Every structure is written in structure tokens, then in C-alpha cells.
XYZ file of C-alpha atoms in Angstrom:
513
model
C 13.487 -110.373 39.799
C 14.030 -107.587 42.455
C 11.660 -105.058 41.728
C 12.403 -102.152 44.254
C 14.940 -101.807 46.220
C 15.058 -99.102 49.465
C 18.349 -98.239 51.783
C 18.377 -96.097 54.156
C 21.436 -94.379 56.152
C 24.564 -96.780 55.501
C 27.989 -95.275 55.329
C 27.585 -92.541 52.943
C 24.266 -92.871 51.449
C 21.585 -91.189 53.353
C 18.419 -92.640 51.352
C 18.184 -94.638 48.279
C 15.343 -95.626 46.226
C 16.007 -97.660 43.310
C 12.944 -99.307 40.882
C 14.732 -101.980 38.922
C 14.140 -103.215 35.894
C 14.439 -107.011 34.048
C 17.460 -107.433 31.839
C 21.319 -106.374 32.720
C 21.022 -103.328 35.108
C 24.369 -101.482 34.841
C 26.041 -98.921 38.259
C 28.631 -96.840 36.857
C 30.420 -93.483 39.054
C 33.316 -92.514 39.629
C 35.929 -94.483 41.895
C 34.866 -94.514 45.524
C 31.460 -92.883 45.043
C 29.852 -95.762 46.974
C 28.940 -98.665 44.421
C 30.265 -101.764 46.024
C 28.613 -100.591 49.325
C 25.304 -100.247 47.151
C 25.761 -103.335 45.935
C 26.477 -104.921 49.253
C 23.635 -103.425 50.597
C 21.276 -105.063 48.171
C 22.732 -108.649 49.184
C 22.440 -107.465 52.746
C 18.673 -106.778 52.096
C 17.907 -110.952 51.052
C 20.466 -112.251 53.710
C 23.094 -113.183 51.337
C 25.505 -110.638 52.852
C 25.627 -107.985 56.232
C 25.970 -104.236 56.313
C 24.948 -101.366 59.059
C 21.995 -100.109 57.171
C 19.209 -99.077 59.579
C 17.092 -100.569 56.946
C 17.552 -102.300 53.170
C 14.735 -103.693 51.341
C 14.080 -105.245 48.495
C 10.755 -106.313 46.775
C 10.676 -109.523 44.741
C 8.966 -111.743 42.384
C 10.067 -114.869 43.311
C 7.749 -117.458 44.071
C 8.053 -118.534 47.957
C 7.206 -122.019 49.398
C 4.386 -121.756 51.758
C 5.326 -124.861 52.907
C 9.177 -124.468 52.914
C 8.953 -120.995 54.758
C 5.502 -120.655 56.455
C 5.037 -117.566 55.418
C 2.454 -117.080 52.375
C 3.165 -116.081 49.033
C 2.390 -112.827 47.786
C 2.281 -110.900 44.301
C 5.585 -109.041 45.436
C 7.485 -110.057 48.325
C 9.356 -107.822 50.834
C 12.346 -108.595 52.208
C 14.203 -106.651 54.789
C 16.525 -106.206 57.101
C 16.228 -103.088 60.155
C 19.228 -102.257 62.471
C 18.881 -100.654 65.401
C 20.314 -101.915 68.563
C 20.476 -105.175 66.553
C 19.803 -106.620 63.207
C 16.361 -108.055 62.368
C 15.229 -109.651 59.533
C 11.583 -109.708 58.052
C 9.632 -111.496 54.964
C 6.476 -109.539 53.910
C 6.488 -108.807 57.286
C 7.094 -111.751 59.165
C 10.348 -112.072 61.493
C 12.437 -114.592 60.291
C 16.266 -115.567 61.026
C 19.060 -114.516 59.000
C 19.634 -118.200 58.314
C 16.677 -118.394 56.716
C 16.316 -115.534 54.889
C 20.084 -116.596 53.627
C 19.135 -120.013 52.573
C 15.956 -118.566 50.663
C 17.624 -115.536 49.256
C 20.854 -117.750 48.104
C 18.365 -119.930 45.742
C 17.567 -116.733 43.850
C 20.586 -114.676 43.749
C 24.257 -115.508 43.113
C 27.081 -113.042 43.795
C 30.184 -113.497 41.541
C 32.590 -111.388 42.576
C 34.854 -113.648 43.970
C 36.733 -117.047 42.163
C 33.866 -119.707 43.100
C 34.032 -122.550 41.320
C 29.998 -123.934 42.110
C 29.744 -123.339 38.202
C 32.483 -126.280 37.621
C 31.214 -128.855 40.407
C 30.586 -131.755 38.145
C 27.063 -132.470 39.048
C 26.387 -128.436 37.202
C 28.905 -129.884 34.352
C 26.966 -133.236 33.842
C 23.503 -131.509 34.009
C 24.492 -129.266 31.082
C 25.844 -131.821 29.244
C 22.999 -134.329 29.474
C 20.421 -131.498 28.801
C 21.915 -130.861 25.421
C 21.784 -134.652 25.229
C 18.202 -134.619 25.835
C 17.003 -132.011 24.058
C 19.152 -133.155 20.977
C 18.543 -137.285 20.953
C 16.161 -137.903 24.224
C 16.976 -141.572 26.114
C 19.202 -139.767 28.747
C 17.077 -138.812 31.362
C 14.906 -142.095 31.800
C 18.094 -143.843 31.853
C 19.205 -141.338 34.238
C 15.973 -142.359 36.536
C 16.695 -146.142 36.357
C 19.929 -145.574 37.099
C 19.388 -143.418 39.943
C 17.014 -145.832 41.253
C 19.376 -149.290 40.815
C 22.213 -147.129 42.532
C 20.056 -146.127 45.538
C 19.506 -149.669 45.990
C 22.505 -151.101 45.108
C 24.064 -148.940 47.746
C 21.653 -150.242 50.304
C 22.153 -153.851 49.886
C 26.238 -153.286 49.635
C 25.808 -151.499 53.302
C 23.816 -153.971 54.563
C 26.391 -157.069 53.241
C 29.249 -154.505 54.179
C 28.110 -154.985 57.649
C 27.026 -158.702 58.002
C 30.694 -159.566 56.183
C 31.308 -157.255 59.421
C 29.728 -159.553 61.742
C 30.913 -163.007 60.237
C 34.254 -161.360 61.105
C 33.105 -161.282 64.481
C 30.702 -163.842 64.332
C 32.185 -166.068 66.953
C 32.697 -163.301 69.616
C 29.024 -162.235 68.710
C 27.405 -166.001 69.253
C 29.499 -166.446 72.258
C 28.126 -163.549 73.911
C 24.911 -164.173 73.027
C 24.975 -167.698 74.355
C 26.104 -165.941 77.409
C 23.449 -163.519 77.549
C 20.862 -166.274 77.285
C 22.479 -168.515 79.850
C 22.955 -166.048 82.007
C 18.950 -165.302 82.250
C 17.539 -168.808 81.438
C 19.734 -170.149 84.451
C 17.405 -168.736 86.581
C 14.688 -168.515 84.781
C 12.363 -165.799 85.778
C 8.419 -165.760 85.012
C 6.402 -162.491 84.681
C 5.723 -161.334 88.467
C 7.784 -163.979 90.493
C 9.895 -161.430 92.244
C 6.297 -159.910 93.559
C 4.892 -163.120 94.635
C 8.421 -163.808 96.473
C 8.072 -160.653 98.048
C 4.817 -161.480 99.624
C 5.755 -164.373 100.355
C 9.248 -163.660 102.606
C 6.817 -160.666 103.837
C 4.449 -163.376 105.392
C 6.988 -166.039 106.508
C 8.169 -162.738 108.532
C 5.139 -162.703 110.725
C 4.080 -166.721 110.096
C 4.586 -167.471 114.057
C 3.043 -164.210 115.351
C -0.067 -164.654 113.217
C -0.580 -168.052 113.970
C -0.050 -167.278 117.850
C -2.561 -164.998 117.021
C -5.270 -167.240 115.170
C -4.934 -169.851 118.144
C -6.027 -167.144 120.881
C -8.687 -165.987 118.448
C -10.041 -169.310 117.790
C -11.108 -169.546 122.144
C -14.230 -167.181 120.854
C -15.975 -170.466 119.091
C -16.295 -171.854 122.835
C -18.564 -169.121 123.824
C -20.471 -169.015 120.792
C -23.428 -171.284 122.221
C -23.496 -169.026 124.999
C -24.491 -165.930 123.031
C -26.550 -167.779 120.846
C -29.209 -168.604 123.585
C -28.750 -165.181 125.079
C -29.704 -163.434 121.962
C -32.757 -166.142 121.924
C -33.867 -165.250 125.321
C -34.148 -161.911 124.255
C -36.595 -163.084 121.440
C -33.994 -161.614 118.560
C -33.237 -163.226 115.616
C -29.632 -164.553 115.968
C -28.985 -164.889 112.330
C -26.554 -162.062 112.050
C -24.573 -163.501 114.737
C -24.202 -167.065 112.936
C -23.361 -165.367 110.103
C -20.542 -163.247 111.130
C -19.064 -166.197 113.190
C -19.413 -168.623 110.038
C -17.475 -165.630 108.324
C -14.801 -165.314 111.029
C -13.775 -168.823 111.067
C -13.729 -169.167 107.542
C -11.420 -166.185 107.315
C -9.639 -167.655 110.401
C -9.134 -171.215 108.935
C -8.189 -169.872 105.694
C -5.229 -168.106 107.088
C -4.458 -171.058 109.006
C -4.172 -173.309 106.288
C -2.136 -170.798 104.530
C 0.333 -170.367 106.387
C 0.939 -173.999 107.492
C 1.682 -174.059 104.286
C 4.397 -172.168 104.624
C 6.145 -174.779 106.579
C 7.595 -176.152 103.204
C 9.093 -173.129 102.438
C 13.010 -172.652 102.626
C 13.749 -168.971 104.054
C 17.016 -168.695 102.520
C 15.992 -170.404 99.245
C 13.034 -167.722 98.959
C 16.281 -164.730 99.861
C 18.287 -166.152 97.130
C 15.716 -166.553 94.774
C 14.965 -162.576 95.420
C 18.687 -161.690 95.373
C 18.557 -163.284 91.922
C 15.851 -161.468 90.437
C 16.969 -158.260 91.799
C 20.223 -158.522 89.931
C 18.433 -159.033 86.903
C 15.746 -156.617 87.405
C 19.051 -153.753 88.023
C 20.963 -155.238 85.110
C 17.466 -155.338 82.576
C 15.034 -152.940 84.457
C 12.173 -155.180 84.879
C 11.884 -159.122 84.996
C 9.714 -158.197 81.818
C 12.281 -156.625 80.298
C 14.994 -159.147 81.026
C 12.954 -161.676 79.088
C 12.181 -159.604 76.564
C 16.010 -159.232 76.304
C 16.394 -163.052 76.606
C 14.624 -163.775 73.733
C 15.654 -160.421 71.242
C 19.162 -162.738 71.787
C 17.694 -165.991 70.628
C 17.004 -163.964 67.792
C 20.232 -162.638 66.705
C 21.994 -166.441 67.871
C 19.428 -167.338 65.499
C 20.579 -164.677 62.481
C 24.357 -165.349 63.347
C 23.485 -168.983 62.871
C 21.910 -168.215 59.754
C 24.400 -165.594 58.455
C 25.974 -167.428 55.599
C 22.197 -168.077 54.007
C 21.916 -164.299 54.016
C 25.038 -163.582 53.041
C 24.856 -166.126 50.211
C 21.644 -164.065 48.836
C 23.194 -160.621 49.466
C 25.727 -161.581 47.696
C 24.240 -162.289 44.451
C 21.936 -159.442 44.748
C 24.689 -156.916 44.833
C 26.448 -158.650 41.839
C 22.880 -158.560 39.732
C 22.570 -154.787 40.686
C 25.837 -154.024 40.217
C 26.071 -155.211 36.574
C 22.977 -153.248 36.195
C 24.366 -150.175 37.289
C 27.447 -150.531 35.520
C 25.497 -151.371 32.199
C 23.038 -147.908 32.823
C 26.318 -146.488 33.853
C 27.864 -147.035 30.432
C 25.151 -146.101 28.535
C 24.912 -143.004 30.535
C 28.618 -142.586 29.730
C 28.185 -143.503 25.872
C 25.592 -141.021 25.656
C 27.907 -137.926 26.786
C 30.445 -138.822 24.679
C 29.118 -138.504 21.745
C 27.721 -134.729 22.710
C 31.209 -133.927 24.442
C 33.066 -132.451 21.427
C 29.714 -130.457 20.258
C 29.787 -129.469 23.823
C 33.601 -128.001 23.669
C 33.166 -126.836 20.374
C 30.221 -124.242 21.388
C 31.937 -123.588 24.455
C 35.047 -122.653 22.277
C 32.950 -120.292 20.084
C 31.700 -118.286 23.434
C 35.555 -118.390 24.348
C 36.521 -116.996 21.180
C 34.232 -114.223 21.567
C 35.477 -113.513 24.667
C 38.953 -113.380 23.483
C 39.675 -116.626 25.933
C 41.978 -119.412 24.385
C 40.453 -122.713 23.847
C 39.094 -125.326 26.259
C 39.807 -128.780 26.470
C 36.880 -131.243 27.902
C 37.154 -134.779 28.895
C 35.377 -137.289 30.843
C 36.836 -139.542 33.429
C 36.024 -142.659 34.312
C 35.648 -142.663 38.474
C 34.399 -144.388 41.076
C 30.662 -144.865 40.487
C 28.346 -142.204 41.932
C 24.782 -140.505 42.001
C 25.406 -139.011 38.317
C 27.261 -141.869 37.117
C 30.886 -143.357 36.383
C 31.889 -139.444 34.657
C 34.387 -136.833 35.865
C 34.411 -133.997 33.454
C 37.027 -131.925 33.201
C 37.704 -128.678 31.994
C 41.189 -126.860 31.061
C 41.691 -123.753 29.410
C 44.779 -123.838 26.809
C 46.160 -127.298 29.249
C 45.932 -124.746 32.250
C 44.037 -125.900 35.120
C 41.340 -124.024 36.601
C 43.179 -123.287 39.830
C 45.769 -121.729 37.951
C 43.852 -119.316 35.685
C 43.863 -115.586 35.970
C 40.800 -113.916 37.453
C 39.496 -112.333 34.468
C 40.020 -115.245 32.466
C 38.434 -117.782 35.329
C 35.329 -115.375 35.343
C 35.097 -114.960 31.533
C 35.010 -118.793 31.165
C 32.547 -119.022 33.966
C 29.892 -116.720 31.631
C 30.832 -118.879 28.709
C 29.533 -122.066 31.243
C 26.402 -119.864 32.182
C 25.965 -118.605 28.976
C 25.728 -122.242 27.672
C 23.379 -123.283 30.435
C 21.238 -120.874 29.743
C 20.456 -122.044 26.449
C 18.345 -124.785 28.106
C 16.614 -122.916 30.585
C 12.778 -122.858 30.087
C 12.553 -120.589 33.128
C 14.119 -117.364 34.796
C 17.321 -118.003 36.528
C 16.862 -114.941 39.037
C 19.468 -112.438 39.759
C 23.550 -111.920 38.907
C 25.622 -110.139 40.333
C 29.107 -108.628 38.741
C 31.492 -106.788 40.486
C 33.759 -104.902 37.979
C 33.651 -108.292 35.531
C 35.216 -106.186 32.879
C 37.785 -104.313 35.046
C 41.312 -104.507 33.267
C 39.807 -105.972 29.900
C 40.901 -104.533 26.990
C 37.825 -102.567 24.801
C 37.090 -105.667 22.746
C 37.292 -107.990 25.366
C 35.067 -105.606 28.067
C 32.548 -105.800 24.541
C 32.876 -109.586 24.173
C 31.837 -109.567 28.219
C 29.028 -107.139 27.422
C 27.510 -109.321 24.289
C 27.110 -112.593 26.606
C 25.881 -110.162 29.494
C 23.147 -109.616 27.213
C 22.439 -112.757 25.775
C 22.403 -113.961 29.951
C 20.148 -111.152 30.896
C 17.024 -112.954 29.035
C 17.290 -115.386 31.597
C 18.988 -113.519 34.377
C 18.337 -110.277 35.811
C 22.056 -108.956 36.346
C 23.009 -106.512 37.656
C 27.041 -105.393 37.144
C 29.466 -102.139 38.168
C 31.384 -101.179 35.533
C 34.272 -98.619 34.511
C 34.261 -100.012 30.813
C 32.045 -97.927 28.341
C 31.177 -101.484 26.241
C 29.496 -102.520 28.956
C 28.001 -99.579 30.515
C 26.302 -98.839 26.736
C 24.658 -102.276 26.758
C 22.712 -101.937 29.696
C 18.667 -102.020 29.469
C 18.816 -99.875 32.807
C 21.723 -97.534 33.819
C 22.375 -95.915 37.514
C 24.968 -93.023 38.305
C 26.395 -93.397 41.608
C 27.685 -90.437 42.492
C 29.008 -88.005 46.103
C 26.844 -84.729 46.464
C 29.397 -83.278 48.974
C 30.170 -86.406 51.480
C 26.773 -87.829 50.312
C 26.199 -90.740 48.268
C 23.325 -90.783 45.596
C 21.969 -92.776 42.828
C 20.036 -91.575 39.724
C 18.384 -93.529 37.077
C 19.907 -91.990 33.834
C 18.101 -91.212 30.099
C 19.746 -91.324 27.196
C 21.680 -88.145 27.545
C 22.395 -89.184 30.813
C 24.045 -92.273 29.761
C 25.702 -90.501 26.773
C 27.375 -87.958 29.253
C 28.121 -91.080 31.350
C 29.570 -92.812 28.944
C 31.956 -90.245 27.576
C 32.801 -89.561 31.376
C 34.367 -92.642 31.135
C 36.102 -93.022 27.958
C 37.843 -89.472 28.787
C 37.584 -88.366 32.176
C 36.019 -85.586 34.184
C 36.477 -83.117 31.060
C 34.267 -84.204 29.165
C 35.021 -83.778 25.339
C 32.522 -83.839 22.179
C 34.829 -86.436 20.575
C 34.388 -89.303 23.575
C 30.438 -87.886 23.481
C 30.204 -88.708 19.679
C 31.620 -92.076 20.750
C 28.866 -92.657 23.524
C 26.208 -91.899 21.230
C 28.104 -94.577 18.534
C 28.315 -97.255 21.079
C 24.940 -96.588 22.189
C 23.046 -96.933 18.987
C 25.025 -99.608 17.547
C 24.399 -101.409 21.203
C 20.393 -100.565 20.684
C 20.207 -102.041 17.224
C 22.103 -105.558 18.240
């Protein structure tokens, strides 16, 4: 619930301070004294709406998800929202986005002002439905899980045949280009760091006659090597070092020699082409690695197109097995809201008849399978469709739906809010609105405007909205507030003792209900 609520300088209100009670929380005033803006301002406080407030704030109850929002859960939490240059929006004093103050704030709080049908999706429909199921018989919500489960899956495999009966269509195209892809690299062949190897190679048969020019000059220093062998000895030093770094030399020298008379073999332009060739792959694929990696990821798939009918064969009969198992959860699913659907109607025609609403027809359709089933309910009133419904009538069926859902809730259902639900009702009907208000407020804290004295005499908690010169205010009224209230409204600014007497009536009989 919203426990507090704090505005400060919007339109005509300079500074309001409202502590809020559980239970159906009435606004009354007179026309234009500012209670649509208040109410406004209180959406504008959780995100849910906007307004120019320089700040609204509201305190709540609701349990947060640390996890969900990062921020942690307190006792109370504050939202709010400050305007200055621009808008900012805060949870116990953490900046957050509007977004996602909006998409916490909408799970909590529900405006129903205007025609939205999210009461008659047919998921909400179902849910009601099966709960009275469950609560009356059991069964429906384990065979709810299996079937949620065997539909999941049964969905799965159908994609995954959907789109290999996809590829046998274009099975052939598919194997021919693989065979392509395949050819193309296996023709010529690459192993993992040729293209290097060929590199060094065409880099040495570049400078094969310079260096061996090269090694045959160098190899004149072994003639003289007897000559500074015996002049090192007639020195008396040790000419070890020398005969080692000429035994090193023409090692080094003779291995280069052999290698590249080696090279004689070796085609120049074969070695280019061969490059050329693993260039093209290496821009087509990246790397050589990659282009056999690529080579053989197609063997695969030639290997899975070859193969397709075997899995499509098996596919096949597993989508068939789930399907009849869906279908068969899927009927008893269906079997099972039958046999609650005319209790259903029947208690939603006894809220309609207490709020002077003609009767509602219910059926279920049989459509294409879904998450909830092989059901379509759906609801007229008096053969009327929905679409087609008067406002007050559309909203008056709508608390018939919530006040039936509520009858299942084990849990508080967070906040309402009415704009002028009763405006243009007749006095029994604006009462028939006001009972189911207050059967909804023990699991709803709602808060509604009204100009109806039925209504206004059933609240738990009653504001006055009023102008103090150009100046919006709210008070909190007692009960002879609310009496003169009351009788305000039944006759007008003059206030007479008869529409008084009448206040106090409706008041008292309203306490004792």
C-alpha cells in the first residue's frame, strides 16, 4: 500500500501531505477543485504517469527485488520524482530511470480510468477460471505443468523439423555448394604453415646466386688456415680457439651450401603459384587455419544433408508422440474448464445483477494450441461484444471480473485507481459500485473520486479537495466532515438538514454492512 504521499507546487496545489490508509480511500470536492491533478500526481510520483510537480512522493510497502532493482529493500520505500530544470527520479534515494521506476511501479498499481481491456486478455480469463478449478476439484494445475512442459518441447522439435523440411527443400542446392566449398579448398590442399615455409623459401631462391657467390669467396680463408695455425704456435699460444671457430665457420658455410643447392630442384614459378593460391584462400577464409577449419565444418553439414532423411524420419515421429500428448493434456485441460464454466458465469451474473448490468454469456473456443491450452474464452454482455459496450457498463463488468479474482487471492493485490467509476450511475447503481468497491478493498487499496454520495459514504478514508482562493487543498475529513460532505453532494452548496439527515443514514447503514 502507499502509505504517505507528499506534492509539492503543481498547478494549483501549493503543498500536500496526505497519510493514507488500507481499504477504499475516497477524494470528493467540488468540480474543478483539483482532484484528477491530485490523482495524477500520485501516479506521477511511482512513474506510472508525468506531471510538473517540483516534487511528488510516495512511501510504500511493497516488497522490492534486490536483485531485480539493485537497490535494497526497506521497511517503507520512497519513491519520488523532483523537477527542476528536468525531471529526476529516485528509489529510497537512489537515482533511477523513469523506465524503471515505471516498470516497478506498474506491477503494484493499476489506473482504470480509461477502457483497457488487460482484465479480458485470456491468459487473466483462464487463470481465474482454473483457480476456481483448483481450489474446487484440484488436478488442474499439475496438468497445467505437464502440459506446459510437453508444449515447450513440442514446439522445439516442430522448429527444428520446420527447418530441416526447409533444407530437404533445398537440399540439392545446399550439397552442391558444399561439394563446391570442399573442392574448392581440397584442390589445393593447404597444410598448417605452408604459405610461411613458401615464403621463406621464394625469399631465399631470391638471393640463392648472390649467397653462393658469396660462400665460394669465403671458402679461399681455409687455404690460409695452416698459415695461422703455426703462427699462433710460434708464439707459444694455444691455437684451440682458432680450430674451433674455423671448424664452426665451415660447418655453417657447408650447411648453407648444401642448402641451397638444394634449391636447384625448385620451380620459381611453381613456388609463385603455389603462394598466389594460398593467398586467395587465406583473403577468402582469413588464415590457412581457418580455411581448413572451414573445409571440414562442410564435410560436416554434406555429411547431415546426406543424412537428413534419418533425422527427419525420427523428428518426425517425435513431434507426432508429443503432439498427441499435448493434445490429450490439452483436452483434459479443456474438460476441466468446462465443467466450472457455467458456475463461473453464474457468479459472475450475480455480481452483474448487483451492479444493475444485464447478463453475461461465457464460452470457450477451441483455437489453435497455445501456452494455456486449446481455450479462447469469451465474454459478451446481453450478446453485445465488449468493444461495443458503454463505458460505465465496460467498467462495471470489469469490477465484477476483479471482484471474482479476488476471491482467490491469498495476498494483497496493491493499489486501484478510479476515476469518477460511478459518474452518471443512477443512486442504486453508484451503491451497487460502492458494495464491490468494498468487498475489492480487502485485497486492494483503492483509491476513487467520486460525485456520488453511495460511494463517498463507503469509504474507510475520505479527503475534501477543495480551492482556498486560487489554491488547492486537501483535508482528511471526520465524521461530521464527511456528513457535511456528503449532503454537499446530494444538494448542493446550500446545504440543507434534510440531505444532512440523509448523510448521516447512508453513513451508518454503510458502517454497519
Amino acid at each position: 500500500m502507499i502509505e504517505r504521499f507528499y506534492l509539492k507546487d503543481f498547478l494549483s496545489f501549493k503543498e500536500v501531505e496526505l497519510n493514507l490508509n488500507n481499504g477504499l480511500v475516497v477524494f470528493s470536492g467540488p468540480s474543478g477543485s483539483g482532484k484528477s491533478i491530485l490523482m495524477n500526481s500520485i501516479l506521477s510520483s511511482l512513474g506510472v504517469s508525468s506531471c510538473e510537480a517540483s516534487l511528488c512522493e510516495s512511501s510504500v510497502t511493497w516488497q522490492l527485488d534486490g536483485e531485480d532493482t539493485g537497490i535494497e529493500n526497506d521497511d517503507v520505500n520512497v519513491f519520488k520524482h523532483i523537477r527542476k530544470e528536468k525531471s529526476r527520479y529516485f528509489i529510497n534515494n537512489h537515482t533511477v530511470s523513469k523506465k524503471s521506476m515505471s516498470k516497478l511501479g506498474s506491477k503494484y498499481i493499476r489506473h482504470l480510468s480509461l477502457k483497457d481491456f488487460s482484465d479480458f486478455e485470456n491468459e487473466n480469463l483462464l487463470s481465474m477460471l482454473d483457480d476456481r478449478v483448483e481450489s474446487k476439484i484440484g488436478k488442474i494445475q499439475s496438468v497445467k505443468t505437464k502440459y506446459k512442459d510437453a508444449f515447450v518441447e513440442y514446439r522445439s522439435v516442430r522448429k527444428e523439423l520446420e527447418q530441416i523440411e526447409e533444407e530437404e527443400r533445398r537440399i540439392v542446392e545446399l550439397k552442391e555448394f558444399a561439394a563446391f566449398e570442399i573442392k574448392k579448398i581440397e584442390d589445393i590442399n593447404p597444410t598448417l604453415s605452408e604459405d610461411e615455409e613458401l615464403v621463406k623459401i621464394k625469399k631465399e631462391l631470391s638471393k640463392k646466386e648472390k649467397v653462393l657467390e658469396n660462400i665460394e669467396a669465403a671458402n679461399a680463408i681455409f687455404e690460409h688456415e695452416y698459415k695461422v695455425s703455426s703462427a699462433l704456435e710460434s708464439l707459444d699460444v694455444d691455437a684451440s680457439f682458432f680450430d674451433d671457430a674455423i671448424n664452426e665457420l665451415r660447418a655453417t658455410l657447408d650447411t648453407a651450401q648444401d642448402r641451397f643447392s638444394a634449391l636447384d630442384d625448385v620451380d620459381i614459378e611453381e613456388v609463385l603459384n603455389r603462394i598466389e593460391a594460398l593467398s586467395g584462400l587465406k583473403r577468402r577464409y582469413g588464415s590457412i587455419e581457418e580455411a581448413i577449419e572451414y573445409k571440414e565444418k562442410k564435410k560436416l553439414e554434406l555429411q547431415k544433408y546426406e543424412n537428413i532423411e534419418i533425422t527427419k524420419d525420427g523428428l518426425t515421429l517425435k513431434v507426432k508422440n508429443l503432439s498427441e500428448l499435448v493434445e490429450k493434456l490439452a483436452d483434459k485441460i479443456s474438460a476441466l474448464r468446462s465443467k466450472e464454466l457455467k458456475s463461473f458465469e453464474a457468479d459472475l451474473n450475480v455480481y452483474l445483477k448487483e451492479l444493475y448490468l444485464r447478463d453475461a454469456e461465457i464460452e470457450l473456443k477451441v483455437v489453435e494450441l497455445d501456452a494455456f491450452g486449446k481455450d479462447f474464452m469469451k465474454i459478451k454482455l446481453n450478446q453485445t461484444e465488449l468493444q461495443k459496450v458503454s463505458t460505465g457498463e465496460f467498467n462495471r463488468l470489469r469490477l465484477a471480473i476483479l471482484a471474482m479474482k479476488s476471491e482467490y487471492m491469498d495476498q494483497n493485490g496493491g493499489v486501484l485507481m478510479l476515476d469518477e467509476i460511478d459518474a452518471n450511475l443512477s443512486g442504486e447503481e453508484s451503491m451497487s459500485v460502492a458494495k464491490v468497491l468494498r468487498q475489492l478493498s480487502k485485497h486492494f487499496q483503492i483509491y476513487v473520486i467520486s460525485h456520488q454520495p453511495q460511494l463517498t459514504s463507503m469509504g474507510d478514508q475520505h479527503f475534501l479537495v477543495y480551492k482556498d482562493g486560487e489554491e488547492s487543498k486537501v483535508k482528511e475529513l471526520d465524521t461530521n466532515g464527511k456528513i457535511q460532505e456528503i449532503a454537499r453532494i446530494i444538494s448542493g452548496e446550500n446545504v440543507s438538514n434534510e440531505a444532512k439527515e440523509f448523510a448521516k443514514e447512508l453513513l451508518e447503514v454503510n458502517k454497519c454492512a
